[in-house]
Amino acid sequence: MGQKAKQVKGIRRVDNWINGEPSECSSDRYGDVFDSATGERCAEVAMSNESDVDKAIAAAAGAFPSWSRTPVLRRAQVMFKLKSLVERDRAEIAELITQEHGKVLHDADGSIQRGLEVVEFACGIPHLIKGEFNDQVGTGVDTYSMRQPVGVCAGITPFNFPAMVPMWMFPLAIATGNTFILKPSEKDPSCSLKWAELLAEAGLPPGVFNVVQGDHIAVNAILNDERVAAASFVGSTPVAEHVYKTASANGKRVQALGGAKNHLVVLPDADMDKAADALVGAGYGSAGERCMAISVIVAVGDSAEPLLEKLLPKIDVLKIGTGMDNNNDMGPLITAEHRDKVASYIDIGEQEGAQLVVDGRMHDVTNLPGYFLGPTLFDYATHDMRVYKEEIFGPVLTMIRVDTFDEAIQLVNDHEYGNGTSIFTRDGDAAREFSNNIEVGMVGVNVPIPVPLAFHSFGGWKRSLFGDMSIYGMEGVRFYTRLKTVTSRWPTGIRKGADFSMPTM
Ligand code: NAD
């Protein structure tokens, strides 16, 4: 995305939202936002500087004392209202996602649904935040615990889920009594302002939810500000590591979710038709731009040939085109730069000696004006190839053939990422062994994208997550609150009745 001096006319501008209202960014830096299906510039986005971030943090810090003391039922009511407003504007939000990100409308709508489920979970905050109580832990002594908000929280989010990933964060942060600053991806920033407007309409007081647009300058200003108590990050692994190190060195709570390379293991007894369906959806859906996308097929024993027999015809009939047409299965990639990077991995795989079975660079769709690439399939890749080791984040599936189940487990466990994985088999014992011994945070059994529902929590292992806690669910409630335990003894009071004698020591 190119950056340029502030433009005055002719194009929609995506700015900040601070203290309950739109706020013009003071910086002169702006970036372009593209319609990824047409390649046309559809907006420009502010690149906030330190003083914009300072303004947002001051608003969030100012709103915290009052919001954190607002009765929990009132905070829950804002979430109930938000839920109905998102349902009202769902189609509009999906179009916003599709225009800037490119994913097909039905997929965009599905991502709103998954985010909305976190809002629904947050509606139950009075129950979720309850503490514990013991009476008479000593004579006349009681102990109780409560969870209190941590203060100003920040969320830094990636381009691939402009609606859902912010919703993994702000509903629980706000419902637990914190104030929040969202720094969305500069590649598809418009949804962030929609959240701000809907939250204001839902009755959220000014300053509780703020948006600063921008890039690493805004992120670093957030991470280095001592008024920020906690940072949630979702994005690529190098940036996740940077965010984790900087925020934790500055004494903040931090959960930083990073990249992935998700393996789908196919045993010879699997239902090959179902495995192939799963691979097409999880490998090429959203053009492979999902952190839970399947990018590696591990074909065990003699499963490769029967699997390919089912898989290739399904790849052949994939419908690719603008995300605005719900008949399509797959849309464009996010930017021309990213499309070229993904295509360069196809060159790399060929040079490394993987067998190129389907070549997305040759697909008719690459002649369209947007950032399109066809589906790609490599076979006979090996564990030392870059196409296997690195996150490509595009519609590229890479197959590795192994002889045994144990080799498959070893392969997955040796990989630096540990976000998600799946096994397809009819054998319960193999599935159980796999689930128990695999070193990955989210595991699917005959389920290709095992994204936990809102009342569980989402998070990978190894270099897919930095920090101690996963995101949303009860892990989210704990992340956004700190525990206080009170031990109290009350001396005898008025219960004995009035005392009419002269008080003495
Ligand atoms: P990214 O890391 O480039 O950007 C994420 C956020 O960090 C953006 O808001 C961006 O502005 C900011 N940022 C970028 N460079 C920075 C820097 N040097 N210093 C500080 N901040 C910086 O990620 P992306 O390209 O937007 O998203 C794709 C990545 O996100 C993939 O790696 C994908 O696997 C990952 N992802 C992970 C999950 C998960 O749950 N683990 C979910 C979605 C996406």
Coordinates of C-alpha atoms and ligand atoms in Angstrom, one line a residue:
M1 CA 0.0 0.0 0.0
G2 CA 1.5 3.3 -1.0
Q3 CA 1.5 6.2 1.3
K4 CA 1.1 9.8 0.3
A5 CA 0.3 13.3 1.6
K6 CA -3.2 14.0 2.7
Q7 CA -5.6 14.3 -0.2
V8 CA -8.5 16.7 0.1
K9 CA -11.0 15.8 -2.6
G10 CA -12.6 13.0 -4.4
I11 CA -12.2 9.9 -2.3
R12 CA -13.7 8.5 0.9
R13 CA -11.3 8.9 3.8
V14 CA -11.2 6.5 6.7
D15 CA -10.2 8.4 9.8
N16 CA -10.1 7.9 13.6
W17 CA -12.8 7.6 16.1
I18 CA -12.0 9.1 19.5
N19 CA -14.1 10.0 22.5
G20 CA -17.4 9.0 20.9
E21 CA -17.0 10.8 17.6
P22 CA -15.1 10.9 14.3
S23 CA -11.7 12.4 14.7
E24 CA -9.5 13.7 11.9
C25 CA -6.0 12.3 12.0
S26 CA -3.4 15.0 12.5
S27 CA -0.7 13.2 10.5
D28 CA -0.1 14.0 6.8
R29 CA 0.4 10.4 5.9
Y30 CA -2.4 8.5 4.2
G31 CA -2.5 5.1 2.6
D32 CA -4.6 3.7 -0.3
V33 CA -7.3 1.2 0.2
F34 CA -8.2 -0.9 -2.8
D35 CA -11.3 -2.8 -4.1
S36 CA -9.4 -6.1 -4.4
A37 CA -11.8 -7.4 -7.1
T38 CA -11.3 -4.5 -9.4
G39 CA -8.0 -3.0 -8.4
E40 CA -9.6 0.4 -8.0
R41 CA -8.6 2.7 -5.2
C42 CA -11.8 2.9 -3.1
A43 CA -10.7 4.9 0.0
E44 CA -7.7 6.4 1.7
V45 CA -6.8 5.6 5.3
A46 CA -5.2 7.8 7.9
M47 CA -1.8 6.8 9.2
S48 CA -2.0 8.1 12.8
N49 CA 1.1 9.5 14.5
E50 CA 2.0 9.5 18.2
S51 CA -0.2 12.5 19.0
D52 CA -3.3 10.8 17.5
V53 CA -2.6 7.7 19.6
D54 CA -2.0 9.9 22.6
K55 CA -5.5 11.5 22.1
A56 CA -7.1 8.1 21.9
I57 CA -5.4 6.8 25.0
A58 CA -6.3 9.9 26.9
A59 CA -10.0 9.4 25.9
A60 CA -9.9 5.8 26.9
A61 CA -8.1 6.5 30.2
G62 CA -10.6 9.3 31.0
A63 CA -13.6 7.0 30.4
F64 CA -12.2 4.1 32.5
P65 CA -13.1 5.2 36.0
S66 CA -16.8 5.7 35.2
W67 CA -17.2 2.7 32.8
S68 CA -15.4 0.3 35.1
R69 CA -17.8 1.2 37.9
T70 CA -20.9 1.0 35.7
P71 CA -23.1 -1.9 36.9
V72 CA -22.4 -5.1 35.0
L73 CA -26.0 -5.4 33.9
R74 CA -25.8 -2.0 32.2
R75 CA -22.6 -3.1 30.5
A76 CA -24.3 -6.3 29.4
Q77 CA -27.3 -4.3 28.0
V78 CA -24.9 -2.6 25.6
M79 CA -23.8 -6.0 24.3
F80 CA -27.5 -7.1 23.8
K81 CA -28.2 -3.9 21.9
L82 CA -25.0 -4.3 19.8
K83 CA -26.1 -7.8 18.9
S84 CA -29.4 -6.5 17.5
L85 CA -27.7 -3.6 15.6
V86 CA -25.2 -6.0 14.0
E87 CA -28.0 -8.2 12.9
R88 CA -29.8 -5.1 11.5
D89 CA -26.7 -4.0 9.5
R90 CA -25.3 -7.4 8.7
A91 CA -25.6 -7.2 4.9
E92 CA -24.0 -3.8 4.8
I93 CA -21.1 -5.0 7.0
A94 CA -20.6 -8.0 4.7
E95 CA -20.4 -5.8 1.7
L96 CA -17.9 -3.6 3.4
I97 CA -15.7 -6.7 4.1
T98 CA -16.1 -8.0 0.6
Q99 CA -15.3 -4.7 -1.1
E100 CA -12.0 -4.2 0.8
H101 CA -10.9 -7.7 1.6
G102 CA -12.4 -9.6 -1.4
K103 CA -13.8 -12.7 0.2
V104 CA -17.2 -13.8 -1.1
L105 CA -20.3 -12.3 0.5
H106 CA -21.5 -15.6 2.1
D107 CA -18.0 -16.1 3.6
A108 CA -18.0 -12.5 4.9
D109 CA -21.4 -13.1 6.4
G110 CA -20.1 -16.3 8.1
S111 CA -17.3 -14.3 9.7
I112 CA -19.8 -11.8 11.1
Q113 CA -21.7 -14.7 12.6
R114 CA -18.6 -16.0 14.3
G115 CA -17.8 -12.6 15.7
L116 CA -21.4 -12.1 16.8
E117 CA -21.2 -15.2 18.8
V118 CA -18.6 -13.5 21.0
V119 CA -20.9 -10.6 21.5
E120 CA -23.6 -13.1 22.5
F121 CA -21.1 -14.7 24.9
A122 CA -20.3 -11.3 26.3
C123 CA -24.1 -10.7 27.0
G124 CA -23.7 -13.2 29.8
I125 CA -21.0 -11.2 31.5
P126 CA -22.8 -10.9 34.9
H127 CA -22.5 -14.7 35.2
L128 CA -19.1 -15.0 33.6
I129 CA -17.4 -12.5 35.9
K130 CA -18.8 -13.9 39.2
G131 CA -16.3 -14.4 41.9
E132 CA -16.0 -17.1 44.6
F133 CA -16.9 -16.9 48.3
N134 CA -16.1 -18.9 51.4
D135 CA -17.5 -18.0 54.8
Q136 CA -15.8 -18.7 58.1
V137 CA -12.3 -19.4 56.7
G138 CA -11.3 -18.5 60.3
T139 CA -13.5 -17.6 63.2
G140 CA -15.6 -14.6 62.0
V141 CA -13.5 -14.4 58.9
D142 CA -14.8 -14.6 55.3
T143 CA -12.9 -14.7 52.0
Y144 CA -14.2 -13.7 48.6
S145 CA -12.7 -13.0 45.2
M146 CA -13.7 -10.9 42.3
R147 CA -12.5 -10.1 38.9
Q148 CA -11.9 -6.4 38.1
P149 CA -11.0 -4.8 34.7
V150 CA -7.4 -4.0 34.0
G151 CA -7.8 -0.5 32.4
V152 CA -7.1 0.7 28.9
C153 CA -6.8 -2.3 26.5
A154 CA -5.7 -2.2 22.9
G155 CA -6.5 -4.5 20.0
I156 CA -4.2 -4.7 16.9
T157 CA -5.8 -6.7 14.1
P158 CA -5.0 -8.2 10.7
F159 CA -6.5 -7.7 7.3
N160 CA -8.0 -11.1 6.8
F161 CA -10.9 -10.8 9.2
P162 CA -11.7 -7.1 9.5
A163 CA -15.0 -7.7 11.4
M164 CA -14.5 -11.0 13.2
V165 CA -11.0 -10.6 14.8
P166 CA -11.9 -7.2 16.4
M167 CA -15.0 -8.9 17.7
W168 CA -12.8 -11.6 19.3
M169 CA -11.5 -8.8 21.5
F170 CA -13.6 -5.7 22.2
P171 CA -16.9 -7.3 23.3
L172 CA -15.2 -9.0 26.3
A173 CA -12.8 -6.2 27.0
I174 CA -15.7 -3.7 27.2
A175 CA -18.2 -6.0 28.9
T176 CA -15.6 -6.7 31.7
G177 CA -15.4 -2.9 32.3
N178 CA -12.3 -1.9 30.4
T179 CA -11.9 0.8 27.8
F180 CA -10.6 -0.1 24.4
I181 CA -8.5 1.2 21.4
L182 CA -8.7 -0.7 18.1
K183 CA -5.9 -0.4 15.6
P184 CA -7.3 -2.2 12.6
S185 CA -5.4 -3.3 9.5
E186 CA -4.7 -0.4 7.1
K187 CA -5.6 -2.7 4.2
D188 CA -9.3 -2.9 5.0
P189 CA -10.0 -0.3 7.7
S190 CA -13.6 0.6 7.2
C191 CA -15.3 -2.0 9.4
S192 CA -13.6 -0.5 12.5
L193 CA -15.7 2.7 12.1
K194 CA -18.8 0.7 11.7
W195 CA -18.1 -0.9 15.1
A196 CA -17.6 2.5 16.6
E197 CA -20.9 3.8 15.2
L198 CA -22.9 0.8 16.3
L199 CA -21.4 0.8 19.8
A200 CA -22.3 4.5 20.2
E201 CA -25.8 3.7 19.0
A202 CA -26.0 0.9 21.5
G203 CA -25.4 3.4 24.2
L204 CA -21.7 3.0 25.0
P205 CA -20.4 6.2 26.6
P206 CA -17.8 8.3 24.7
G207 CA -14.2 7.2 25.2
V208 CA -14.9 3.5 26.0
F209 CA -14.3 2.4 22.4
N210 CA -11.8 4.3 20.2
V211 CA -10.2 3.6 16.8
V212 CA -6.8 4.7 15.6
Q213 CA -6.0 3.9 12.0
G214 CA -2.4 3.4 10.8
D215 CA 0.6 1.2 10.7
H216 CA 3.6 0.3 12.9
I217 CA 4.0 3.9 14.1
A218 CA 0.5 3.8 15.8
V219 CA 1.1 0.2 17.0
N220 CA 4.5 1.1 18.6
A221 CA 3.0 4.3 20.2
I222 CA 0.3 2.1 21.8
L223 CA 2.8 -0.5 23.0
N224 CA 5.1 2.1 24.5
D225 CA 2.5 4.0 26.4
E226 CA 2.3 3.2 30.1
R227 CA -1.4 4.1 30.3
V228 CA -2.2 1.0 28.2
A229 CA -2.6 -2.0 30.5
A230 CA -3.2 -4.9 28.0
A231 CA -2.6 -5.5 24.3
S232 CA -4.3 -8.2 22.2
F233 CA -2.6 -8.8 18.8
V234 CA -3.5 -11.0 15.9
G235 CA -1.3 -11.0 12.8
S236 CA 1.8 -12.5 11.3
T237 CA 4.4 -14.3 13.5
P238 CA 7.3 -11.8 13.2
V239 CA 5.0 -8.9 14.2
A240 CA 3.4 -11.0 17.0
E241 CA 6.8 -11.7 18.4
H242 CA 7.7 -7.9 18.3
V243 CA 4.4 -7.0 19.9
Y244 CA 4.8 -9.6 22.6
K245 CA 8.3 -8.6 23.5
T246 CA 7.7 -4.8 23.5
A247 CA 4.4 -5.0 25.4
S248 CA 5.6 -7.4 28.0
A249 CA 8.9 -5.5 28.5
N250 CA 6.7 -2.5 29.2
G251 CA 4.8 -4.4 31.8
K252 CA 1.6 -5.0 29.9
R253 CA -0.6 -8.1 29.6
V254 CA -0.2 -9.4 26.1
Q255 CA -1.8 -12.1 24.0
A256 CA -0.2 -12.1 20.5
L257 CA -1.6 -14.6 18.0
G258 CA 0.6 -15.3 15.0
G259 CA 0.8 -17.2 11.7
A260 CA 0.2 -20.8 10.8
K261 CA 0.8 -23.7 8.6
N262 CA -2.1 -26.1 9.2
H263 CA -1.8 -29.8 8.3
L264 CA -4.7 -32.0 7.3
V265 CA -3.7 -35.6 7.9
V266 CA -5.5 -38.2 5.7
L267 CA -5.4 -41.8 6.8
P268 CA -6.1 -44.5 4.2
D269 CA -9.5 -45.4 5.8
A270 CA -10.8 -41.8 5.5
D271 CA -13.9 -41.0 3.6
M272 CA -12.0 -39.5 0.6
D273 CA -15.0 -37.6 -0.8
K274 CA -15.4 -35.8 2.5
A275 CA -11.7 -35.2 2.9
A276 CA -11.5 -33.7 -0.6
D277 CA -14.5 -31.5 0.1
A278 CA -12.8 -30.3 3.3
L279 CA -9.5 -29.6 1.5
V280 CA -11.1 -27.6 -1.2
G281 CA -13.1 -25.5 1.3
A282 CA -10.4 -25.1 3.9
G283 CA -7.5 -24.7 1.4
Y284 CA -9.0 -22.3 -1.1
G285 CA -11.9 -20.7 0.8
S286 CA -11.2 -17.0 1.4
A287 CA -8.4 -17.5 -1.2
G288 CA -6.4 -19.3 1.6
E289 CA -6.2 -16.0 3.6
R290 CA -7.3 -17.6 6.9
C291 CA -5.1 -18.4 9.8
M292 CA -7.0 -21.7 10.1
A293 CA -6.8 -22.5 6.4
I294 CA -5.4 -25.9 5.6
S295 CA -2.2 -25.4 3.6
V296 CA -0.6 -28.9 3.9
I297 CA -2.0 -32.3 3.1
V298 CA -0.3 -35.2 4.8
A299 CA -1.2 -38.3 2.9
V300 CA -0.5 -41.4 5.0
G301 CA 0.3 -44.8 3.4
D302 CA -1.6 -45.3 0.1
S303 CA -4.2 -42.5 0.7
A304 CA -2.7 -40.1 -1.8
E305 CA -4.0 -41.6 -5.1
P306 CA -7.6 -42.1 -4.0
L307 CA -7.6 -38.6 -2.4
L308 CA -6.3 -37.0 -5.6
E309 CA -8.9 -38.8 -7.6
K310 CA -11.6 -37.0 -5.6
L311 CA -9.8 -33.7 -5.1
L312 CA -8.7 -32.8 -8.6
P313 CA -12.2 -32.6 -10.1
K314 CA -13.4 -30.5 -7.2
I315 CA -10.5 -28.0 -7.8
D316 CA -11.4 -28.0 -11.5
V317 CA -14.9 -26.7 -10.9
L318 CA -14.1 -24.0 -8.3
K319 CA -15.8 -20.8 -9.2
I320 CA -13.5 -17.8 -8.9
G321 CA -14.4 -14.2 -9.3
T322 CA -15.7 -11.1 -7.6
G323 CA -16.8 -11.6 -4.0
M324 CA -19.9 -9.6 -4.6
D325 CA -21.3 -12.6 -6.6
N326 CA -22.4 -15.2 -4.0
N327 CA -22.2 -17.9 -6.6
N328 CA -18.4 -17.7 -6.5
D329 CA -16.4 -19.9 -4.2
M330 CA -13.3 -17.8 -4.0
G331 CA -12.5 -14.1 -4.5
P332 CA -9.2 -12.2 -5.1
L333 CA -6.3 -11.8 -2.7
I334 CA -6.0 -8.6 -0.6
T335 CA -3.4 -6.6 -2.7
A336 CA -1.5 -6.9 -5.9
E337 CA 1.7 -7.1 -3.7
H338 CA 0.3 -10.1 -1.8
R339 CA -0.9 -11.8 -5.0
D340 CA 2.6 -11.5 -6.4
K341 CA 4.2 -12.8 -3.2
V342 CA 1.9 -15.9 -3.3
A343 CA 2.6 -16.4 -7.0
S344 CA 6.4 -16.2 -6.2
Y345 CA 6.0 -19.2 -3.9
I346 CA 4.7 -21.2 -6.8
D347 CA 7.9 -20.4 -8.6
I348 CA 9.9 -21.4 -5.5
G349 CA 8.1 -24.7 -5.1
E350 CA 8.8 -25.6 -8.7
Q351 CA 12.5 -24.7 -8.3
E352 CA 12.6 -26.8 -5.1
G353 CA 11.4 -29.8 -7.0
A354 CA 7.8 -30.2 -5.7
Q355 CA 5.5 -31.5 -8.4
L356 CA 3.2 -28.8 -9.6
V357 CA -0.2 -30.6 -10.2
V358 CA -2.4 -27.5 -10.5
D359 CA -0.9 -24.1 -11.4
G360 CA -2.9 -21.1 -10.2
R361 CA -0.7 -18.7 -12.3
M362 CA -2.2 -20.2 -15.4
H363 CA -5.8 -19.8 -14.4
D364 CA -8.0 -17.6 -16.7
V365 CA -8.9 -15.5 -13.6
T366 CA -5.4 -14.0 -13.6
N367 CA -6.5 -11.9 -16.6
L368 CA -9.1 -10.1 -14.6
P369 CA -8.2 -6.6 -13.3
G370 CA -8.4 -7.5 -9.6
Y371 CA -5.8 -9.4 -7.5
F372 CA -6.8 -12.9 -8.6
L373 CA -4.8 -16.1 -8.6
G374 CA -6.2 -19.6 -9.3
P375 CA -5.9 -22.6 -6.9
T376 CA -2.6 -24.3 -6.8
L377 CA -1.6 -27.8 -5.7
F378 CA 1.8 -29.2 -5.1
D379 CA 2.5 -32.9 -4.6
Y380 CA 5.7 -34.8 -3.4
A381 CA 6.8 -31.8 -1.3
T382 CA 9.4 -32.5 1.4
H383 CA 9.8 -31.2 4.9
D384 CA 12.8 -29.1 4.0
M385 CA 11.1 -27.1 1.2
R386 CA 10.1 -23.5 1.7
V387 CA 6.7 -24.1 0.3
Y388 CA 6.2 -26.6 3.1
K389 CA 7.9 -24.6 5.9
E390 CA 6.7 -21.1 5.3
E391 CA 3.2 -19.5 5.6
I392 CA 2.1 -18.6 2.1
F393 CA -1.3 -17.2 3.0
G394 CA -2.9 -17.8 -0.4
P395 CA -4.7 -20.5 -2.4
V396 CA -1.8 -23.0 -2.4
L397 CA -2.1 -26.6 -1.1
T398 CA 1.1 -28.6 -0.6
M399 CA 1.0 -32.4 -0.3
I400 CA 3.6 -34.4 1.6
R401 CA 3.4 -38.2 1.4
V402 CA 4.4 -40.2 4.5
D403 CA 4.4 -44.0 5.1
T404 CA 3.1 -44.2 8.6
F405 CA 0.7 -42.5 11.1
D406 CA 3.7 -41.9 13.5
E407 CA 5.6 -40.1 10.8
A408 CA 2.6 -37.9 10.2
I409 CA 2.5 -37.0 13.9
Q410 CA 6.2 -36.3 13.9
L411 CA 5.9 -34.1 10.9
V412 CA 3.2 -31.9 12.4
N413 CA 5.0 -31.7 15.8
D414 CA 8.3 -30.7 14.2
H415 CA 6.7 -27.7 12.4
E416 CA 7.4 -24.3 14.0
Y417 CA 3.7 -23.4 13.9
G418 CA 1.0 -25.0 15.9
N419 CA -2.2 -23.2 15.2
G420 CA -4.6 -25.8 13.8
T421 CA -4.6 -29.3 12.4
S422 CA -7.1 -32.0 11.4
I423 CA -7.2 -35.7 10.9
F424 CA -9.6 -37.5 8.6
T425 CA -10.1 -41.2 9.5
R426 CA -12.8 -43.6 10.5
D427 CA -10.6 -45.0 13.2
G428 CA -11.5 -43.7 16.7
D429 CA -8.3 -45.0 18.3
A430 CA -6.1 -43.2 15.7
A431 CA -8.1 -40.0 16.1
R432 CA -7.8 -40.1 19.9
E433 CA -4.1 -40.8 19.7
F434 CA -3.7 -37.9 17.3
S435 CA -5.7 -35.5 19.4
N436 CA -3.8 -36.4 22.6
N437 CA -0.2 -36.3 21.1
I438 CA -0.3 -33.6 18.5
E439 CA 1.5 -30.3 19.5
V440 CA -1.1 -28.0 18.1
G441 CA -3.6 -25.7 19.9
M442 CA -6.7 -26.5 17.9
V443 CA -7.5 -30.0 16.6
G444 CA -10.2 -31.2 14.2
V445 CA -11.3 -34.8 13.8
N446 CA -13.1 -35.1 10.4
V447 CA -13.5 -31.3 10.7
P448 CA -11.3 -29.2 8.5
I449 CA -11.2 -25.8 10.3
P450 CA -11.6 -26.5 14.0
V451 CA -12.2 -22.9 15.1
P452 CA -13.6 -23.1 18.6
L453 CA -17.0 -21.5 19.3
A454 CA -17.2 -18.4 21.4
F455 CA -17.7 -20.2 24.7
H456 CA -14.4 -22.1 24.2
S457 CA -11.2 -20.2 23.5
F458 CA -9.0 -19.7 20.3
G459 CA -5.3 -20.0 20.3
G460 CA -2.4 -22.0 18.8
W461 CA 0.8 -23.4 20.3
K462 CA 4.5 -22.8 19.5
R463 CA 5.2 -19.8 17.2
S464 CA 1.5 -19.4 16.5
L465 CA 0.8 -17.7 19.9
F466 CA 3.0 -15.6 22.2
G467 CA 1.7 -15.0 25.7
D468 CA -0.1 -17.3 28.2
M469 CA -3.7 -16.9 27.2
S470 CA -5.8 -17.7 24.2
I471 CA -8.4 -15.3 23.0
Y472 CA -12.2 -15.0 23.8
G473 CA -14.2 -17.6 25.8
M474 CA -13.2 -17.8 29.5
E475 CA -9.6 -17.2 28.6
G476 CA -10.7 -13.8 27.3
V477 CA -12.6 -13.0 30.5
R478 CA -9.5 -13.8 32.5
F479 CA -7.2 -11.9 30.1
Y480 CA -9.3 -8.7 30.5
T481 CA -9.7 -8.9 34.3
R482 CA -7.5 -9.3 37.3
L483 CA -8.3 -11.2 40.3
K484 CA -8.7 -9.6 43.7
T485 CA -9.3 -11.7 46.8
V486 CA -10.6 -10.1 50.0
T487 CA -10.4 -11.6 53.4
S488 CA -12.6 -9.8 56.0
R489 CA -13.4 -9.9 59.6
W490 CA -16.1 -7.7 61.1
P491 CA -15.9 -6.9 64.8
T492 CA -19.2 -7.1 66.8
G493 CA -21.3 -4.1 65.7
I494 CA -24.8 -2.7 66.5
R495 CA -26.4 -6.2 66.6
K496 CA -25.8 -6.3 70.4
G497 CA -28.0 -3.2 70.8
A498 CA -27.3 0.3 72.2
D499 CA -24.8 0.7 75.1
F500 CA -25.8 3.4 77.6
S501 CA -22.7 3.3 79.8
M502 CA -20.0 5.9 79.6
P503 CA -17.5 4.8 76.8
T504 CA -14.1 4.1 78.2
M505 CA -11.0 2.6 76.6
Ligands
NAD1 P1 0.5 -8.3 9.8 O1 1.3 -8.9 10.9 O2 1.2 -7.7 8.7 O3 -0.4 -7.1 10.4 C1 -1.2 -7.3 11.6 C2 -1.3 -5.9 12.3 O4 0.0 -5.5 12.7 C3 -1.9 -4.8 11.4 O5 -2.7 -4.0 12.1 C4 -0.6 -4.0 11.0 O6 -0.8 -2.7 10.8 C5 0.3 -4.2 12.2 N1 1.7 -4.2 11.8 C6 2.3 -4.7 10.6 N2 3.6 -4.6 10.7 C7 3.9 -4.1 11.9 C8 5.2 -3.8 12.5 N3 6.3 -3.9 11.9 N4 5.1 -3.3 13.8 C9 4.0 -3.1 14.4 N5 2.8 -3.4 13.9 C10 2.7 -3.9 12.6 O7 -0.6 -9.4 9.4 P2 -1.6 -9.3 8.2 O8 -0.9 -9.5 6.9 O9 -2.5 -8.2 8.4 O10 -2.5 -10.6 8.5 C11 -2.1 -11.9 8.1 C12 -1.4 -12.7 9.1 O11 -2.2 -12.8 10.3 C13 -1.1 -14.1 8.8 O12 0.2 -14.4 9.2 C14 -2.1 -14.9 9.5 O13 -1.8 -16.2 9.8 C15 -2.2 -14.1 10.8 N6 -3.5 -14.4 11.5 C16 -3.4 -15.1 12.6 C17 -4.6 -15.4 13.3 C18 -4.6 -16.2 14.5 O14 -5.6 -16.3 15.2 N7 -3.5 -16.9 14.9 C19 -5.8 -14.9 12.8 C20 -5.9 -14.1 11.7 C21 -4.7 -13.9 11.0

